[in-house]
Coordinates of C-alpha atoms in Angstrom, one line a residue:
Chain A
M1 CA 265.4 -24.5 288.6
I2 CA 261.8 -24.7 287.5
R3 CA 261.5 -28.2 288.9
S4 CA 262.9 -27.1 292.2
L5 CA 260.5 -24.1 292.2
L6 CA 257.6 -26.4 291.5
S7 CA 258.5 -28.7 294.4
R8 CA 258.8 -25.7 296.6
I9 CA 255.4 -24.5 295.6
R10 CA 253.9 -27.9 296.4
R11 CA 255.5 -27.7 299.8
A12 CA 254.3 -24.2 300.3
A13 CA 250.8 -25.3 299.4
S14 CA 250.7 -27.7 302.3
T15 CA 250.9 -24.7 304.7
A16 CA 247.7 -22.8 304.7
L17 CA 248.0 -19.0 304.5
F18 CA 244.9 -17.4 305.9
L19 CA 244.3 -13.8 305.4
A20 CA 241.5 -12.3 307.4
M21 CA 240.8 -8.7 306.8
L22 CA 239.1 -7.1 309.8
P23 CA 237.8 -3.6 310.2
S24 CA 240.2 -1.5 312.2
A25 CA 239.0 0.5 315.1
A26 CA 239.7 4.0 313.9
S27 CA 238.9 4.3 310.2
A28 CA 237.7 2.6 307.1
A29 CA 241.1 1.0 306.6
L30 CA 241.4 -2.7 306.8
T31 CA 243.8 -4.9 308.6
I32 CA 245.1 -8.3 307.7
E33 CA 245.5 -11.2 310.1
I34 CA 247.5 -14.1 308.9
V35 CA 247.0 -17.4 310.6
G36 CA 249.5 -20.1 309.7
G37 CA 252.9 -19.9 308.3
G38 CA 254.4 -19.3 304.9
A39 CA 257.8 -20.7 305.5
N40 CA 257.9 -22.8 302.3
Q41 CA 256.7 -20.1 299.9
I42 CA 258.9 -19.6 296.9
P43 CA 261.1 -16.5 297.5
V44 CA 260.8 -14.0 294.7
A45 CA 262.6 -10.6 294.5
V46 CA 260.7 -8.1 292.5
T47 CA 262.8 -5.0 292.2
A48 CA 261.7 -1.5 291.5
F49 CA 261.5 -0.8 287.8
V50 CA 264.0 1.5 286.2
G51 CA 262.4 4.8 285.2
D52 CA 259.0 3.9 286.9
G53 CA 257.6 7.3 287.5
G54 CA 254.1 6.1 288.2
T55 CA 252.2 6.5 291.4
P56 CA 253.2 4.2 294.3
P57 CA 253.3 1.3 294.8
G58 CA 254.7 1.3 291.3
L59 CA 254.9 -1.6 288.9
A60 CA 257.0 -3.7 291.3
G61 CA 254.5 -3.1 294.1
V62 CA 251.6 -4.3 292.0
I63 CA 253.5 -7.4 290.9
R64 CA 254.5 -8.2 294.4
A65 CA 251.0 -7.9 295.7
D66 CA 249.6 -10.1 292.9
L67 CA 252.1 -12.8 293.6
A68 CA 251.8 -12.6 297.4
R69 CA 248.0 -13.0 297.3
T70 CA 248.3 -16.4 295.8
G71 CA 250.0 -17.7 299.0
L72 CA 252.6 -19.5 296.8
F73 CA 255.3 -16.8 296.9
K74 CA 257.3 -14.9 299.4
T75 CA 258.1 -11.5 298.0
L76 CA 261.4 -10.3 299.3
D77 CA 262.1 -6.7 300.5
T78 CA 264.2 -5.4 297.7
G79 CA 264.6 -1.8 298.8
D80 CA 264.0 1.1 296.4
N81 CA 267.0 0.6 294.1
P82 CA 266.0 -0.5 290.6
V83 CA 267.8 -3.3 288.9
P84 CA 268.1 -3.0 285.1
P85 CA 266.6 -6.1 283.4
E86 CA 270.0 -7.2 282.0
P87 CA 271.6 -10.4 283.2
Q88 CA 275.1 -8.9 283.0
V89 CA 274.4 -6.3 285.6
V90 CA 272.6 -8.5 288.1
N91 CA 274.6 -9.1 291.3
W92 CA 273.7 -12.8 291.5
G93 CA 275.6 -13.5 294.7
D94 CA 273.8 -10.7 296.4
W95 CA 270.4 -12.0 295.5
R96 CA 271.4 -15.5 296.4
G97 CA 272.5 -14.3 299.7
R98 CA 269.1 -12.7 300.3
G99 CA 267.4 -16.0 299.6
A100 CA 265.9 -15.1 296.3
E101 CA 265.3 -18.0 293.9
A102 CA 263.7 -15.9 291.2
L103 CA 264.3 -12.3 290.4
V104 CA 262.0 -9.9 288.5
A105 CA 263.7 -6.8 287.0
G106 CA 262.3 -4.3 284.6
G107 CA 262.2 -0.8 283.2
V108 CA 259.9 1.9 281.8
T109 CA 260.9 4.2 278.9
Q110 CA 258.8 7.0 277.4
R111 CA 258.2 6.9 273.7
P112 CA 257.9 9.9 271.5
D113 CA 254.2 9.4 271.2
G114 CA 253.7 9.7 275.0
R115 CA 253.2 6.0 275.4
L116 CA 255.4 3.9 277.7
E117 CA 257.4 0.9 276.9
V118 CA 257.4 -1.5 279.9
R119 CA 259.9 -4.4 279.7
F120 CA 260.8 -7.0 282.2
R121 CA 262.9 -10.1 282.7
L122 CA 262.4 -13.0 285.0
F123 CA 265.7 -14.6 286.2
D124 CA 266.5 -17.9 287.7
V125 CA 269.0 -16.8 290.4
A126 CA 270.6 -20.1 290.9
K127 CA 271.3 -20.7 287.2
Q128 CA 271.8 -17.0 286.4
T129 CA 269.6 -17.3 283.4
S130 CA 266.6 -15.5 282.0
L131 CA 263.3 -17.5 282.2
A132 CA 261.1 -14.9 280.5
G133 CA 261.3 -11.4 279.0
V134 CA 258.5 -9.4 277.5
S135 CA 257.9 -5.8 276.6
Y136 CA 254.5 -4.0 276.5
T137 CA 253.6 -0.6 275.0
V138 CA 250.9 1.1 277.1
T139 CA 249.5 4.4 277.9
P140 CA 250.3 5.8 281.4
A141 CA 246.8 4.9 282.5
Q142 CA 247.5 1.3 281.6
L143 CA 250.6 0.8 283.9
R144 CA 248.7 -1.3 286.4
T145 CA 247.5 -3.5 283.5
A146 CA 251.1 -4.0 282.4
A147 CA 252.1 -4.9 285.9
H148 CA 249.3 -7.5 286.1
R149 CA 250.4 -8.9 282.7
I150 CA 254.0 -9.2 284.0
A151 CA 252.7 -11.0 287.2
D152 CA 250.7 -13.3 284.9
E153 CA 254.0 -14.1 283.0
V154 CA 255.9 -14.7 286.2
Y155 CA 253.2 -16.9 287.7
E156 CA 252.9 -19.0 284.6
K157 CA 256.6 -19.5 284.2
L158 CA 257.0 -20.5 287.9
T159 CA 253.9 -22.6 288.4
G160 CA 253.0 -23.8 284.9
D161 CA 249.4 -22.4 285.3
R162 CA 247.9 -19.4 283.6
G163 CA 247.9 -16.3 285.8
V164 CA 244.6 -14.5 286.4
F165 CA 245.9 -11.2 287.6
S166 CA 244.7 -9.4 284.4
T167 CA 241.1 -10.7 284.8
K168 CA 238.1 -8.9 286.3
I169 CA 235.6 -9.7 288.9
A170 CA 232.0 -8.7 289.3
Y171 CA 230.1 -8.5 292.6
V172 CA 227.1 -6.8 294.2
V173 CA 227.6 -4.3 297.0
K174 CA 224.7 -3.5 299.3
Q175 CA 225.0 -0.2 301.2
G176 CA 221.9 0.4 303.2
R177 CA 219.1 0.1 300.7
R178 CA 221.3 0.6 297.7
F179 CA 222.4 -2.2 295.5
T180 CA 225.3 -1.7 293.0
L181 CA 226.6 -4.3 290.6
E182 CA 230.3 -3.5 290.2
V183 CA 233.2 -4.7 288.1
A184 CA 236.8 -4.4 289.3
D185 CA 240.2 -5.7 288.5
A186 CA 240.9 -9.1 290.1
D187 CA 242.9 -7.3 292.8
G188 CA 240.0 -5.0 293.6
F189 CA 241.4 -1.9 292.0
N190 CA 239.5 0.2 289.5
P191 CA 236.0 -0.7 290.7
R192 CA 233.3 0.8 288.6
S193 CA 229.6 0.5 288.9
V194 CA 227.7 -1.2 286.2
V195 CA 224.2 -0.7 287.5
N196 CA 222.6 0.8 290.6
S197 CA 219.2 0.1 292.1
N198 CA 217.1 0.4 295.2
E199 CA 216.0 -3.1 294.5
P200 CA 218.1 -6.2 294.8
I201 CA 220.5 -7.4 292.1
I202 CA 221.7 -11.0 292.1
S203 CA 223.4 -13.6 290.0
P204 CA 225.8 -11.7 287.7
A205 CA 227.3 -13.9 285.0
W206 CA 230.0 -12.9 282.5
S207 CA 229.6 -13.5 278.8
P208 CA 232.5 -15.8 277.6
D209 CA 234.2 -12.8 275.8
G210 CA 233.9 -10.6 278.9
A211 CA 232.0 -7.9 277.1
H212 CA 228.6 -8.4 278.7
L213 CA 227.1 -9.2 282.1
A214 CA 223.9 -11.0 282.6
Y215 CA 222.2 -10.5 285.9
V216 CA 218.9 -10.6 287.7
S217 CA 217.4 -7.3 288.9
F218 CA 214.2 -6.8 291.0
E219 CA 213.8 -3.2 289.9
A220 CA 210.5 -4.2 288.1
K221 CA 209.2 -5.5 291.4
K222 CA 210.0 -9.0 290.3
P223 CA 213.1 -10.8 289.1
V224 CA 214.0 -10.1 285.4
V225 CA 217.1 -11.2 283.6
Y226 CA 219.1 -8.5 281.8
V227 CA 222.1 -8.6 279.6
Q228 CA 224.2 -5.4 279.7
S229 CA 227.1 -4.3 277.6
L230 CA 230.1 -3.3 279.7
L231 CA 231.3 -1.1 276.9
T232 CA 228.2 0.9 276.1
G233 CA 226.0 0.3 279.1
Q234 CA 223.2 -0.7 276.8
R235 CA 221.0 -3.4 278.2
L236 CA 218.3 -5.8 277.2
A237 CA 215.7 -7.7 279.2
V238 CA 216.4 -11.2 277.8
A239 CA 213.9 -12.9 280.1
E240 CA 210.9 -10.8 281.3
F241 CA 208.1 -13.4 281.3
R242 CA 205.2 -13.6 283.6
G243 CA 206.4 -14.8 287.0
S244 CA 210.0 -15.0 288.0
N245 CA 213.0 -14.9 285.6
S246 CA 216.4 -15.8 287.1
A247 CA 219.7 -17.7 287.2
P248 CA 221.3 -16.7 283.9
A249 CA 224.2 -18.9 282.7
W250 CA 226.0 -18.3 279.4
A251 CA 226.7 -21.0 276.9
P252 CA 230.4 -21.1 276.0
D253 CA 229.6 -19.8 272.5
G254 CA 228.1 -16.7 274.1
K255 CA 225.0 -16.9 271.9
R256 CA 222.6 -18.4 274.3
L257 CA 221.9 -18.4 278.0
A258 CA 220.3 -21.0 280.2
V259 CA 217.7 -19.3 282.5
V260 CA 215.1 -20.3 285.1
L261 CA 211.6 -19.2 284.4
S262 CA 208.3 -19.8 286.2
K263 CA 206.0 -18.8 283.4
D264 CA 204.7 -22.3 282.9
G265 CA 204.5 -23.1 286.6
G266 CA 207.3 -24.0 289.0
S267 CA 211.0 -23.0 288.5
Q268 CA 212.2 -24.7 285.3
L269 CA 215.2 -24.6 282.9
Y270 CA 214.9 -22.8 279.6
L271 CA 217.4 -21.7 276.9
V272 CA 217.1 -18.2 275.4
G273 CA 219.2 -16.3 272.9
A274 CA 221.5 -13.5 274.1
D275 CA 219.2 -11.3 272.1
G276 CA 216.2 -12.4 274.1
K277 CA 214.7 -14.4 271.3
G278 CA 213.9 -18.1 270.7
V279 CA 213.1 -19.2 274.3
Q280 CA 212.8 -22.9 274.5
R281 CA 212.2 -25.2 277.4
L282 CA 215.2 -27.4 278.3
A283 CA 213.7 -29.8 280.9
Q284 CA 210.5 -30.6 282.6
S285 CA 210.4 -31.7 286.2
P286 CA 207.9 -31.9 289.0
G287 CA 210.3 -30.1 291.4
I288 CA 212.6 -27.0 291.3
D289 CA 215.2 -26.9 288.7
T290 CA 217.6 -23.9 289.0
E291 CA 221.2 -22.6 289.0
P292 CA 222.2 -23.9 285.6
S293 CA 225.9 -23.9 284.7
F294 CA 227.4 -25.0 281.4
S295 CA 230.3 -27.3 281.1
P296 CA 233.2 -25.6 279.2
D297 CA 232.6 -27.7 276.2
G298 CA 229.0 -26.6 276.1
Q299 CA 227.8 -30.2 276.2
W300 CA 226.3 -30.3 279.6
I301 CA 224.2 -28.1 281.9
Y302 CA 224.7 -28.7 285.6
F303 CA 221.9 -27.6 287.8
T304 CA 220.3 -27.8 291.2
S305 CA 217.0 -29.8 291.5
D306 CA 214.9 -31.0 294.4
R307 CA 213.1 -33.5 292.1
G308 CA 214.4 -36.2 294.4
G309 CA 213.1 -34.6 297.6
S310 CA 216.1 -32.5 298.6
P311 CA 218.3 -30.1 296.6
Q312 CA 220.9 -32.0 294.8
I313 CA 223.1 -31.5 291.7
Y314 CA 222.2 -33.0 288.4
R315 CA 223.3 -32.6 284.8
I316 CA 221.5 -32.7 281.6
S317 CA 222.6 -32.6 278.0
A318 CA 222.4 -29.1 276.6
A319 CA 220.3 -30.7 273.9
G320 CA 217.8 -31.9 276.5
G321 CA 217.1 -35.5 277.6
P322 CA 217.3 -37.3 280.9
A323 CA 218.9 -35.8 283.9
E324 CA 221.7 -37.5 285.8
R325 CA 222.0 -37.1 289.5
L326 CA 225.6 -36.3 290.6
T327 CA 225.5 -35.6 294.4
F328 CA 224.5 -38.1 297.0
E329 CA 226.1 -37.1 300.2
G330 CA 224.0 -34.9 302.5
S331 CA 220.6 -33.3 302.2
Y332 CA 221.6 -30.0 300.6
N333 CA 223.9 -29.6 297.6
A334 CA 223.4 -26.6 295.4
S335 CA 225.0 -23.9 293.2
P336 CA 227.1 -26.0 290.9
R337 CA 229.9 -24.3 288.9
V338 CA 231.9 -26.4 286.5
S339 CA 235.6 -25.9 286.6
P340 CA 237.4 -24.5 283.5
D341 CA 238.9 -27.9 282.7
G342 CA 235.5 -29.5 283.0
K343 CA 236.8 -32.2 285.4
S344 CA 235.1 -31.0 288.6
F345 CA 232.4 -28.7 289.9
A346 CA 232.3 -26.4 292.9
F347 CA 229.1 -26.3 294.8
I348 CA 227.6 -25.4 298.2
Q349 CA 227.0 -28.2 300.7
R350 CA 225.1 -27.9 303.9
N351 CA 226.8 -29.7 306.8
N352 CA 225.2 -29.6 310.2
G353 CA 223.3 -26.4 309.3
R354 CA 226.4 -24.7 307.9
F355 CA 226.7 -23.9 304.2
Q356 CA 230.2 -24.5 302.8
V357 CA 232.1 -24.6 299.5
A358 CA 232.9 -28.1 298.3
V359 CA 234.3 -29.5 295.1
Q360 CA 233.5 -32.8 293.5
D361 CA 235.6 -34.7 290.9
I362 CA 233.2 -35.6 288.2
A363 CA 234.8 -38.9 287.2
S364 CA 235.4 -40.3 290.7
R365 CA 232.6 -38.4 292.4
Q366 CA 235.0 -37.7 295.3
V367 CA 234.0 -34.7 297.3
Q368 CA 236.4 -32.3 299.1
L369 CA 235.1 -29.7 301.5
L370 CA 237.0 -26.5 301.0
T371 CA 235.7 -24.0 303.5
D372 CA 234.5 -23.9 307.1
G373 CA 232.1 -21.0 307.0
S374 CA 228.5 -21.1 308.0
L375 CA 226.9 -19.1 305.2
D376 CA 229.2 -19.6 302.3
E377 CA 227.4 -19.0 298.9
S378 CA 227.9 -18.4 295.2
P379 CA 231.2 -20.2 294.3
S380 CA 232.9 -18.9 291.1
F381 CA 236.0 -20.3 289.5
A382 CA 239.0 -18.2 288.5
P383 CA 239.5 -18.9 284.7
N384 CA 242.6 -20.9 285.5
G385 CA 240.6 -23.1 287.8
K386 CA 243.1 -22.6 290.7
I387 CA 241.0 -20.3 292.9
I388 CA 237.3 -20.2 293.9
L389 CA 235.8 -16.9 294.8
Y390 CA 232.7 -17.1 297.0
A391 CA 230.5 -15.0 299.2
S392 CA 230.8 -15.5 302.9
E393 CA 229.8 -13.8 306.1
L394 CA 231.9 -12.2 308.8
R395 CA 230.2 -11.0 312.0
G396 CA 226.9 -10.6 310.2
R397 CA 228.2 -8.8 307.1
G398 CA 228.6 -10.1 303.6
V399 CA 232.3 -10.4 302.5
L400 CA 234.0 -12.0 299.6
A401 CA 236.5 -14.8 300.2
A402 CA 238.7 -16.9 298.1
V403 CA 240.0 -20.4 298.5
S404 CA 242.5 -22.3 296.3
S405 CA 240.8 -25.2 294.6
D406 CA 242.8 -27.6 296.7
G407 CA 241.5 -25.9 299.8
R408 CA 245.0 -24.9 301.1
V409 CA 245.2 -21.2 300.6
K410 CA 242.5 -18.9 301.9
Q411 CA 241.8 -15.2 301.8
R412 CA 239.0 -13.1 303.2
L413 CA 238.2 -9.7 302.0
T414 CA 235.9 -7.3 303.7
A415 CA 234.7 -3.8 303.6
S416 CA 234.4 -1.7 306.7
S417 CA 230.7 -1.2 306.0
G418 CA 228.2 -2.6 303.6
D419 CA 227.7 -6.1 302.3
V420 CA 229.6 -7.6 299.4
R421 CA 228.1 -10.6 297.7
E422 CA 227.4 -12.5 294.5
P423 CA 230.9 -12.7 293.1
A424 CA 231.6 -13.8 289.6
W425 CA 235.1 -14.1 288.2
G426 CA 235.4 -12.9 284.6
P427 CA 237.2 -14.7 281.7
L428 CA 240.8 -14.5 280.7
P429 CA 241.4 -11.3 278.7
R430 CA 241.4 -11.7 275.0
N431 CA 244.8 -11.2 273.3
P432 CA 246.3 -7.8 274.1
Chain B
M1 CA 255.8 -14.7 310.6
K2 CA 258.9 -13.6 309.0
P3 CA 259.4 -9.8 308.7
A4 CA 259.8 -10.0 304.9
L5 CA 256.6 -11.9 304.5
R6 CA 254.8 -9.5 306.8
A7 CA 256.1 -6.6 304.8
A8 CA 254.9 -8.3 301.6
V9 CA 251.5 -8.9 303.0
Y10 CA 251.2 -5.3 304.2
R11 CA 252.1 -4.2 300.8
S12 CA 249.5 -6.4 299.3
F13 CA 246.9 -5.3 301.8
P14 CA 245.7 -2.0 300.3
I15 CA 245.0 -3.8 297.1
A16 CA 242.8 -6.3 298.8
A17 CA 241.4 -3.5 300.8
V18 CA 240.1 -1.8 297.7
L19 CA 238.1 -4.9 296.9
L20 CA 236.0 -3.7 299.6
L21 CA 235.2 -1.1 298.2
A22 CA 235.1 2.4 297.1
A23 CA 232.2 3.5 299.1
C24 CA 233.4 2.3 302.5
A25 CA 233.6 5.5 304.5
G26 CA 231.8 4.6 307.6
Q27 CA 232.7 2.2 310.4
E28 CA 230.3 -0.5 311.2
T29 CA 230.6 -2.2 314.5
K30 CA 227.4 -4.0 315.0
D31 CA 226.8 -7.6 314.0
T32 CA 223.8 -6.7 311.9
P33 CA 223.7 -4.6 308.8
K34 CA 222.9 -1.0 309.6
A35 CA 219.8 -0.9 307.6
A36 CA 217.4 -2.1 310.2
V37 CA 214.4 -1.7 307.9
E38 CA 214.6 -3.3 304.5
D39 CA 212.8 -2.3 301.4
R40 CA 209.4 -3.7 301.6
T41 CA 206.2 -3.4 299.6
P42 CA 204.1 -0.7 301.1
T43 CA 201.2 -3.0 301.8
A44 CA 203.3 -5.9 303.0
A45 CA 202.8 -5.0 306.7
P46 CA 199.4 -6.1 307.9
T47 CA 199.1 -3.0 310.1
A48 CA 199.5 -0.1 307.9
P49 CA 199.1 3.0 310.0
Q50 CA 198.2 5.2 307.0
A51 CA 195.1 3.1 306.6
T52 CA 193.4 5.2 309.3
T53 CA 193.6 8.2 307.0
A54 CA 192.2 6.3 304.1
P55 CA 188.9 8.2 303.9
A56 CA 190.7 11.4 303.0
Q57 CA 191.9 10.0 299.7
A58 CA 190.8 7.7 296.9
S59 CA 192.8 4.8 295.9
P60 CA 192.8 3.4 292.4
V61 CA 191.4 0.1 293.6
A62 CA 189.0 1.6 296.1
Q63 CA 185.4 0.5 295.8
T64 CA 184.3 3.9 297.1
P65 CA 186.3 6.9 298.1
L66 CA 185.2 6.7 301.6
S67 CA 186.1 3.1 302.4
N68 CA 188.7 1.0 300.7
P69 CA 188.3 -2.4 302.1
L70 CA 191.8 -3.3 301.0
K71 CA 193.2 -0.6 303.4
D72 CA 190.7 -0.9 306.2
P73 CA 192.5 -2.5 309.2
A74 CA 189.2 -3.8 310.4
N75 CA 188.7 -5.7 307.1
I76 CA 190.4 -9.0 306.5
L77 CA 191.3 -7.8 303.0
S78 CA 194.0 -5.6 304.7
K79 CA 195.7 -8.8 305.8
R80 CA 198.1 -9.7 303.1
S81 CA 200.7 -12.1 304.5
I82 CA 200.8 -15.8 304.8
Y83 CA 203.6 -17.3 306.9
Y84 CA 205.1 -20.8 306.5
D85 CA 206.8 -23.4 308.6
L86 CA 210.5 -24.2 307.9
D87 CA 211.1 -25.8 304.5
S88 CA 207.4 -25.8 303.8
H89 CA 205.1 -24.2 301.2
A90 CA 201.9 -25.6 302.7
I91 CA 199.3 -23.0 303.5
K92 CA 198.1 -23.4 307.0
D93 CA 194.4 -23.6 307.8
E94 CA 194.4 -20.3 309.6
Y95 CA 194.9 -18.5 306.3
Q96 CA 191.8 -19.9 304.6
P97 CA 189.6 -17.0 305.7
L98 CA 192.2 -14.6 304.3
L99 CA 192.4 -16.4 301.0
Q100 CA 188.6 -16.7 300.7
A101 CA 188.2 -13.0 301.3
H102 CA 190.7 -12.1 298.6
A103 CA 189.2 -14.6 296.2
K104 CA 185.8 -13.1 296.8
Y105 CA 187.1 -9.6 296.3
L106 CA 188.9 -10.6 293.0
L107 CA 185.7 -12.4 291.8
E108 CA 183.7 -9.3 292.4
N109 CA 186.3 -6.9 291.0
K110 CA 187.4 -8.5 287.7
N111 CA 189.6 -5.6 286.9
S112 CA 191.6 -6.0 290.0
K113 CA 194.9 -7.8 289.7
I114 CA 197.3 -9.0 292.3
I115 CA 200.9 -10.0 292.5
I116 CA 201.8 -12.7 295.0
Q117 CA 205.4 -12.3 296.3
G118 CA 207.0 -15.4 297.8
N119 CA 209.8 -14.9 300.3
C120 CA 212.3 -17.1 302.1
D121 CA 214.7 -16.9 305.0
E122 CA 218.3 -16.1 304.2
R123 CA 219.9 -19.5 304.6
G124 CA 221.2 -21.3 301.6
S125 CA 221.6 -20.5 297.9
R126 CA 220.0 -17.2 296.7
E127 CA 218.7 -18.7 293.5
Y128 CA 217.5 -21.9 295.2
N129 CA 215.7 -19.7 297.7
L130 CA 214.2 -17.7 294.8
A131 CA 212.8 -21.0 293.5
L132 CA 211.5 -21.9 297.0
G133 CA 209.8 -18.5 297.2
Q134 CA 208.3 -19.1 293.8
R135 CA 206.9 -22.4 295.0
R136 CA 205.2 -20.6 297.9
A137 CA 203.8 -17.9 295.7
D138 CA 202.6 -20.5 293.1
G139 CA 200.8 -22.3 296.0
V140 CA 198.9 -19.2 296.9
R141 CA 198.1 -18.6 293.3
R142 CA 196.7 -22.2 292.9
A143 CA 194.7 -21.8 296.1
L144 CA 193.0 -18.7 294.8
M145 CA 192.3 -20.3 291.4
V146 CA 190.7 -23.2 293.2
L147 CA 188.4 -20.6 294.7
G148 CA 187.5 -19.4 291.2
V149 CA 189.8 -16.5 290.6
T150 CA 191.0 -16.4 287.0
E151 CA 194.6 -16.8 286.2
N152 CA 195.0 -13.5 284.4
Q153 CA 194.2 -11.7 287.7
I154 CA 197.1 -13.3 289.5
E155 CA 200.9 -13.2 288.9
A156 CA 203.1 -15.2 291.3
V157 CA 206.7 -14.0 291.6
S158 CA 209.5 -14.6 294.1
F159 CA 211.7 -12.3 296.0
G160 CA 213.6 -15.3 297.4
E161 CA 215.7 -14.1 300.4
E162 CA 216.3 -10.7 298.8
K163 CA 213.7 -8.6 300.6
P164 CA 213.6 -9.7 304.2
K165 CA 210.9 -8.2 306.4
A166 CA 213.1 -8.9 309.5
E167 CA 216.8 -8.3 309.2
G168 CA 217.9 -10.6 312.0
H169 CA 219.8 -13.8 311.7
D170 CA 217.8 -16.0 314.1
E171 CA 214.6 -18.1 314.0
A172 CA 212.4 -15.2 315.0
A173 CA 213.6 -13.2 312.0
W174 CA 213.5 -16.2 309.7
A175 CA 209.9 -17.0 310.6
Q176 CA 208.9 -13.5 309.6
N177 CA 210.7 -14.0 306.2
R178 CA 209.1 -17.3 305.3
R179 CA 206.1 -15.5 303.8
S180 CA 203.9 -14.8 300.8
D181 CA 202.5 -11.3 300.4
I182 CA 199.5 -10.3 298.3
V183 CA 199.9 -6.9 296.6
Y184 CA 197.1 -5.3 294.5
A185 CA 198.0 -3.6 291.3
G186 CA 198.5 0.1 291.8
E187 CA 199.4 -0.3 295.5

């Protein structure tokens, strides 16, 4: 079953699913336009959970939406009737008849302490066997979290890759003159503002443990790098030197950041402690060095430099030393972000005046162009490496968009007003 | 599209919709962002209308309460912006009088300090543009130091593409945004 599902997913992936979300005429609501088919998506039935008294769309609705957004699944209409998560009560013939290859069933029971126990099973419909079954104990406010965890389990069992439905994203919203750095669940729910300013905010970066955001704010009438706790809201200016301070990137150990400072002239790479102490210069070049990004093993720092005459991507040992140029195609390659497996990097490439997301395999140097926008910026890998979130533009407005790292599945997400930009995908959650 | 898939997508839609975000009450139909006028430093515009009323109030950097040369539209010191060609940080000859006037003022007013704010057009990476704006501001800083101004009177910073003077998405707007501005402390 798993093998057949995997082969189906590969077939599904060859058909692009394009979600374009356009402002509707009458209200702030959004509409979705899908271009391309989804005929080969894997059919999954996610039934309503027994005893799910939560607010619509309920646990099943959240799980369906998570799976559907990946473009790899076709979520079947299961009606409102819950199916208990017990193999002996599943009507296998019925689900087979509806075309389901996998079935998710679950239930919610209230515990004496007021918390809820959410349990689910994932079934292989053809083999009539259980592929996974987990239970979580959560507060009523954590029901969506439980749903995302279930979606993660289902996704991992059916694709072999980690799910990222329980992760968070950060991004900047510009409404008129107001800039807000927000953090939301990966599906956009539960947005909360981290910092507001009448001056620009750019370059948010998650600490590896997901507890802090580094970002650049212009509130002091110049760019300054801050590190802010998401738990307490406390923040520290970790780079506030004369001149400009920008482009924070966390080392994988969370103890240091690479930053770009102009204090000694030009825009150059430095390392600084997450406590703002111990700044040291990392490299010295006659040109611009900026946009550092650590490799996951902490060994390398990838960055943009125009030392060769045009912006290109280089890497340097995190201990310093000579820089190695990595991009050679085209006259503008910038914003490198190393993939979580360390084997490739996403970046922005200018082609005929259009800025687009590309990915380069580090070993083979092979480049694949992933998007066809004109002002695509700020690529950010999902922590499973399967999706790249980036900033794009739709009719003059900033929107977020996502593309699978193989370029085959695309989504575009836009607000009915305001600009959304500077996305940064957070790390996988620590153990529950 | 199959009905089931469509239903699934519509179900998933509100979720994606929220990505866009909490504060989206209004409907925007124009191509350009509704904020036609961006934040800008008060003195960034060469023609500051309030300068005509300057005699009525003293400014912290005024030489005399009656005539602040920095605010006097007839004085070249009120000219604060240097514009650049595409992909260039070279200061064109036409700005030499402006730089010389500010250098002279700073030499005569050792307590005066300026910030030079480099700016870029919107195309390309924000952080790379920040560095390009820094290069422009650093160029103005060096030019003033060549004219004798001491380093501690000048700070060069960059706004990158973040504070556009012109909000459009065409060459006319971009040309306005490839710019360094001189701002005096206290302004």
